[in-house]
Tab-separated table of C-alpha atoms and ligand atoms in Angstrom:
chain	number	residue	atom	x	y	z
A	1	MET	CA	32.625	-48.689	16.976
A	2	ARG	CA	29.500	-49.713	18.865
A	3	ALA	CA	28.333	-46.115	18.906
A	4	ARG	CA	28.813	-45.892	15.160
A	5	SER	CA	26.767	-49.069	14.661
A	6	LEU	CA	23.990	-47.668	16.818
A	7	LEU	CA	24.039	-44.401	14.882
A	8	PHE	CA	23.896	-46.325	11.621
A	9	ALA	CA	20.957	-48.382	12.876
A	10	ALA	CA	19.148	-45.265	14.023
A	11	LEU	CA	19.665	-43.598	10.668
A	12	LEU	CA	18.464	-46.721	8.877
A	13	LEU	CA	15.353	-46.857	11.046
A	14	GLY	CA	14.755	-43.166	10.462
A	15	PHE	CA	14.941	-43.539	6.713
A	16	ALA	CA	12.868	-46.693	6.845
A	17	ALA	CA	10.109	-45.142	9.004
A	18	PRO	CA	6.782	-45.451	7.268
A	19	VAL	CA	5.697	-42.358	5.342
A	20	VAL	CA	2.004	-42.004	4.666
A	21	TYR	CA	1.518	-41.238	1.012
A	22	GLY	CA	-1.892	-40.807	-0.497
A	23	ALA	CA	-3.562	-38.900	2.362
A	24	GLU	CA	-4.559	-35.402	1.277
A	25	TYR	CA	-6.308	-32.630	3.169
A	26	ILE	CA	-9.354	-31.418	1.276
A	27	SER	CA	-10.585	-27.965	2.309
A	28	GLY	CA	-14.084	-28.447	0.926
A	29	ILE	CA	-13.881	-25.027	-0.755
A	30	GLU	CA	-14.182	-24.809	-4.507
A	31	TRP	CA	-12.018	-21.957	-5.847
A	32	ALA	CA	-12.429	-20.197	-9.176
A	33	LYS	CA	-9.291	-20.090	-11.285
A	34	PRO	CA	-7.256	-16.964	-10.373
A	35	ALA	CA	-7.136	-14.520	-13.289
A	36	ILE	CA	-3.982	-14.638	-15.377
A	37	ILE	CA	-2.322	-11.229	-15.607
A	38	ASP	CA	0.950	-9.896	-16.982
A	39	PRO	CA	2.859	-8.346	-14.064
A	40	GLY	CA	4.660	-5.989	-16.455
A	41	PRO	CA	8.195	-4.707	-15.956
A	42	PRO	CA	9.574	-4.126	-12.432
A	43	GLY	CA	7.509	-1.286	-10.977
A	44	GLY	CA	4.568	-2.203	-13.185
A	45	PRO	CA	2.002	-1.468	-14.310
A	46	PRO	CA	0.486	-4.961	-14.302
A	47	SER	CA	-1.937	-5.626	-17.139
A	48	ASP	CA	-5.003	-5.318	-14.862
A	49	ALA	CA	-3.994	-1.965	-13.358
A	50	VAL	CA	-5.750	1.352	-13.895
A	51	VAL	CA	-2.926	3.655	-14.934
A	52	LEU	CA	-3.472	7.068	-13.369
A	53	PHE	CA	-0.267	8.651	-14.692
A	54	ASP	CA	2.075	7.232	-17.309
A	55	GLY	CA	4.271	10.302	-17.685
A	56	LYS	CA	2.287	11.876	-20.508
A	57	ASP	CA	-0.843	13.653	-19.276
A	58	MET	CA	-3.147	14.227	-16.317
A	59	SER	CA	-6.382	13.232	-18.037
A	60	GLN	CA	-7.162	10.783	-15.220
A	61	TRP	CA	-7.172	13.574	-12.596
A	62	LYS	CA	-9.441	16.392	-11.452
A	63	ASN	CA	-8.159	19.902	-10.602
A	64	ALA	CA	-4.749	19.151	-12.113
A	65	GLU	CA	-4.633	22.095	-14.532
A	66	GLU	CA	-1.845	23.788	-12.573
A	67	TRP	CA	0.277	20.668	-12.130
A	68	ILE	CA	3.211	20.598	-14.533
A	69	VAL	CA	3.855	17.568	-16.751
A	70	LYS	CA	7.424	17.477	-18.052
A	71	ASP	CA	10.068	14.848	-18.812
A	72	GLY	CA	7.807	11.933	-17.861
A	73	CYS	CA	6.831	13.213	-14.441
A	74	VAL	CA	4.363	15.677	-12.951
A	75	THR	CA	5.200	18.340	-10.396
A	76	ALA	CA	2.744	19.384	-7.692
A	77	ALA	CA	1.497	22.958	-7.905
A	78	LYS	CA	-1.439	24.985	-6.588
A	79	GLY	CA	-4.047	22.712	-5.094
A	80	ALA	CA	-4.646	19.087	-4.268
A	81	ILE	CA	-5.755	16.733	-7.017
A	82	GLU	CA	-7.936	13.634	-7.085
A	83	SER	CA	-8.171	10.753	-9.534
A	84	LYS	CA	-11.291	10.484	-11.659
A	85	PRO	CA	-11.476	6.694	-11.194
A	86	VAL	CA	-12.518	5.603	-7.704
A	87	PHE	CA	-11.471	2.545	-5.736
A	88	GLY	CA	-12.376	0.485	-2.684
A	89	ASP	CA	-9.954	-2.266	-1.679
A	90	CYS	CA	-6.911	-1.749	-3.855
A	91	GLN	CA	-3.179	-1.921	-4.466
A	92	VAL	CA	-1.505	1.410	-5.231
A	93	HIS	CA	1.900	2.145	-6.719
A	94	VAL	CA	3.260	5.694	-6.606
A	95	GLU	CA	6.737	7.013	-7.330
A	96	PHE	CA	7.756	10.387	-5.946
A	97	ALA	CA	10.795	12.603	-5.476
A	98	THR	CA	11.155	15.450	-3.012
A	99	PRO	CA	13.035	18.541	-4.277
A	100	SER	CA	16.799	18.060	-4.683
A	101	GLU	CA	17.298	21.589	-3.466
A	102	VAL	CA	16.469	21.408	0.242
A	103	VAL	CA	14.252	24.243	1.455
A	104	GLY	CA	12.670	24.490	4.899
A	105	SER	CA	12.598	21.943	7.700
A	106	SER	CA	10.284	19.562	9.545
A	107	GLN	CA	6.804	19.566	7.928
A	108	GLY	CA	7.892	22.412	5.663
A	109	ARG	CA	10.327	20.281	3.705
A	110	GLY	CA	9.118	18.220	0.766
A	111	ASN	CA	5.567	17.774	2.039
A	112	SER	CA	2.814	16.090	0.047
A	113	GLY	CA	0.661	13.039	0.690
A	114	VAL	CA	-1.151	10.129	-0.890
A	115	PHE	CA	-4.808	10.149	0.178
A	116	LEU	CA	-6.662	6.839	0.054
A	117	MET	CA	-10.346	7.338	-0.766
A	118	GLY	CA	-9.570	11.056	-0.761
A	119	THR	CA	-9.584	10.948	3.053
A	120	TYR	CA	-6.805	8.949	4.693
A	121	GLU	CA	-3.276	10.358	4.320
A	122	LEU	CA	-0.111	8.370	3.850
A	123	GLN	CA	2.415	11.135	4.397
A	124	VAL	CA	4.957	12.144	1.775
A	125	LEU	CA	7.783	14.191	3.254
A	126	ASP	CA	11.513	14.694	2.791
A	127	SER	CA	12.470	12.671	5.864
A	128	TYR	CA	16.119	12.244	4.913
A	129	ASP	CA	18.007	13.778	7.832
A	130	ASN	CA	14.972	15.932	8.638
A	131	GLU	CA	13.472	15.756	12.137
A	132	THR	CA	9.755	16.140	12.663
A	133	TYR	CA	7.106	14.463	14.815
A	134	PHE	CA	7.320	10.741	14.145
A	135	ASP	CA	3.676	10.228	13.234
A	136	GLY	CA	4.126	12.939	10.618
A	137	GLN	CA	7.316	11.744	8.896
A	138	CYS	CA	7.482	10.091	5.491
A	139	GLY	CA	5.660	6.750	5.533
A	140	SER	CA	3.451	7.685	8.488
A	141	ILE	CA	-0.309	7.476	8.593
A	142	TYR	CA	-0.634	11.115	9.424
A	143	LYS	CA	-1.112	11.772	13.167
A	144	GLN	CA	-1.838	8.077	13.810
A	145	HIS	CA	1.201	5.875	13.279
A	146	PRO	CA	4.876	6.406	12.377
A	147	PRO	CA	6.601	4.221	9.793
A	148	LEU	CA	8.204	1.118	11.321
A	149	VAL	CA	11.549	2.380	9.978
A	150	ASN	CA	12.722	5.440	8.090
A	151	ALA	CA	13.531	4.086	4.604
A	152	SER	CA	13.813	7.495	2.918
A	153	ARG	CA	16.135	8.154	0.030
A	154	LYS	CA	18.016	11.426	-0.401
A	155	PRO	CA	16.307	14.601	-1.619
A	156	GLY	CA	15.765	14.500	-5.388
A	157	GLU	CA	16.009	10.696	-5.657
A	158	TRP	CA	13.046	8.685	-6.893
A	159	GLN	CA	11.233	6.715	-4.202
A	160	THR	CA	8.394	4.206	-4.302
A	161	TYR	CA	5.273	3.524	-2.312
A	162	ASP	CA	3.511	0.192	-2.716
A	163	ILE	CA	0.277	0.169	-0.763
A	164	ALA	CA	-2.313	-2.474	0.074
A	165	TRP	CA	-5.534	-0.784	1.155
A	166	THR	CA	-8.578	-2.335	2.788
A	167	ALA	CA	-11.455	0.121	2.714
A	168	PRO	CA	-13.582	0.711	5.804
A	169	ARG	CA	-17.127	-0.646	5.711
A	170	PHE	CA	-20.221	1.189	6.909
A	171	ASP	CA	-23.748	-0.108	7.338
A	172	SER	CA	-26.823	1.572	5.845
A	173	ASP	CA	-27.134	3.752	8.959
A	174	GLY	CA	-23.597	5.051	8.455
A	175	LYS	CA	-22.211	3.076	11.397
A	176	LEU	CA	-18.689	1.697	11.070
A	177	VAL	CA	-18.791	-2.072	10.501
A	178	SER	CA	-15.077	-2.643	9.952
A	179	PRO	CA	-12.175	-0.164	9.969
A	180	ALA	CA	-9.647	0.544	7.233
A	181	PHE	CA	-6.310	-1.287	7.138
A	182	ILE	CA	-3.136	-0.315	5.339
A	183	THR	CA	0.114	-2.044	4.483
A	184	VAL	CA	2.875	0.058	2.934
A	185	PHE	CA	6.268	-0.685	1.435
A	186	HIS	CA	8.501	2.397	1.119
A	187	ASN	CA	11.329	1.793	-1.348
A	188	GLY	CA	10.549	-1.919	-0.968
A	189	VAL	CA	10.771	-1.815	2.836
A	190	LEU	CA	7.753	-2.625	5.017
A	191	VAL	CA	6.802	0.522	6.930
A	192	GLN	CA	3.102	-0.092	7.721
A	193	ASN	CA	2.086	-3.664	8.494
A	194	HIS	CA	-1.690	-4.066	8.252
A	195	PHE	CA	-2.154	-0.979	10.423
A	196	GLN	CA	-5.734	-0.412	11.572
A	197	LEU	CA	-6.735	3.194	11.008
A	198	GLU	CA	-8.586	5.068	13.739
A	199	GLY	CA	-10.359	7.241	11.178
A	200	ASP	CA	-9.408	10.163	8.953
A	201	THR	CA	-6.134	12.067	9.270
A	202	PRO	CA	-6.626	15.789	9.869
A	203	TYR	CA	-4.068	18.095	11.492
A	204	HIS	CA	-6.391	19.792	13.951
A	205	ARG	CA	-8.465	17.094	15.681
A	206	ALA	CA	-8.610	13.427	16.608
A	207	PRO	CA	-9.252	10.866	13.869
A	208	GLN	CA	-12.844	9.867	13.282
A	209	TYR	CA	-14.803	7.806	10.797
A	210	THR	CA	-17.561	9.460	8.806
A	211	ALA	CA	-19.541	7.216	6.473
A	212	HIS	CA	-18.647	7.553	2.819
A	213	ALA	CA	-19.117	5.703	-0.467
A	214	ASP	CA	-17.679	2.216	-0.990
A	215	LYS	CA	-15.179	3.689	-3.432
A	216	GLY	CA	-13.196	6.912	-3.464
A	217	PRO	CA	-10.415	8.645	-5.406
A	218	ILE	CA	-6.676	8.607	-4.898
A	219	GLY	CA	-5.665	12.106	-3.810
A	220	LEU	CA	-2.276	13.821	-4.029
A	221	GLN	CA	-1.665	16.738	-1.708
A	222	TYR	CA	-0.170	20.090	-2.576
A	223	HIS	CA	1.492	21.473	0.539
A	224	GLY	CA	3.515	24.241	-1.090
A	225	ASP	CA	6.399	22.024	-2.189
A	226	PRO	CA	7.212	21.009	-5.802
A	227	ILE	CA	7.081	17.243	-5.277
A	228	ARG	CA	7.457	15.211	-8.469
A	229	PHE	CA	5.415	12.087	-9.205
A	230	ARG	CA	5.559	9.398	-11.879
A	231	ASN	CA	4.300	5.881	-12.653
A	232	ILE	CA	1.055	5.909	-10.669
A	233	TRP	CA	-1.263	2.935	-10.990
A	234	VAL	CA	-3.945	1.169	-8.992
A	235	ARG	CA	-5.314	-2.361	-9.028
A	236	GLU	CA	-8.672	-3.220	-7.577
A	237	VAL	CA	-8.312	-6.048	-5.063
A	238	LYS	CA	-10.992	-8.709	-5.103
A	239	GLU	CA	-11.135	-12.054	-3.333
A	240	VAL	CA	-11.049	-15.072	-5.652
A	241	GLU	CA	-14.576	-16.391	-6.099
A	242	HIS	CA	-15.224	-19.501	-4.070
A	243	LYS	CA	-17.900	-21.565	-2.405
A	244	ARG	CA	-17.965	-24.255	0.219
A	245	VAL	CA	-19.059	-27.528	-1.317
A	246	ALA	CA	-18.173	-29.938	1.502
A	247	ASP	CA	-16.810	-30.085	5.037
A	248	PRO	CA	-13.014	-30.267	5.398
A	249	SER	CA	-11.806	-33.833	5.169
A	250	VAL	CA	-8.785	-36.059	4.628
A	251	ARG	CA	-8.838	-38.232	1.558
A	252	ASN	CA	-6.857	-41.493	1.543
B	301	MG	MG1	1.270	15.799	3.814
């Protein structure tokens, strides 16, 4: 009984402990109002996106004459393509499907790629029950970093990439000031978590940075396989405008 009384007293004290209302941390930063956008249906596009392919035509792409638009998707054929619009920091959504009829193995099976700024490859591959080198499987940053997990769907099924890209920065002498970073969700699963790129992503040599423009195209690779794509859009990513107007403080 005594223990119960003590517990009751403790609870009462706990509830009765003074709570400081009214104090508020003030950052001292004045933020602009974030833009209001319509996020659109699941999978987008949001209202502020640049739509690169909506299932109808390839007018937003260069060198895409051989790619085949049919039934709301486009199939890779003869030559890599690049978007006409160019982007720096951005969010990218791409849907793709590797061929339902499995042909080849390893890198020869369902190979394509999404190239950020036309230079840095996020690998597209049929990695469903298909062994290859890990930093070359689907969701890898080619020859630099494997995906954290293999979240591949079966051949022929539609898959999604949602990418957050931070462009590298170069100074006026072409020297690297800050590297590129990438975050990738594959079918909604985190596979690259703010990975810092070592440079470009060629097959035949180590990665390196070579100065380029602040903005570049989205590229899609043709690697001999009829990969299908649909619903491709990009949003430029910009920090909300802000300025410091005072030191941080606590207001009572
Ligand atoms: Mg590739």
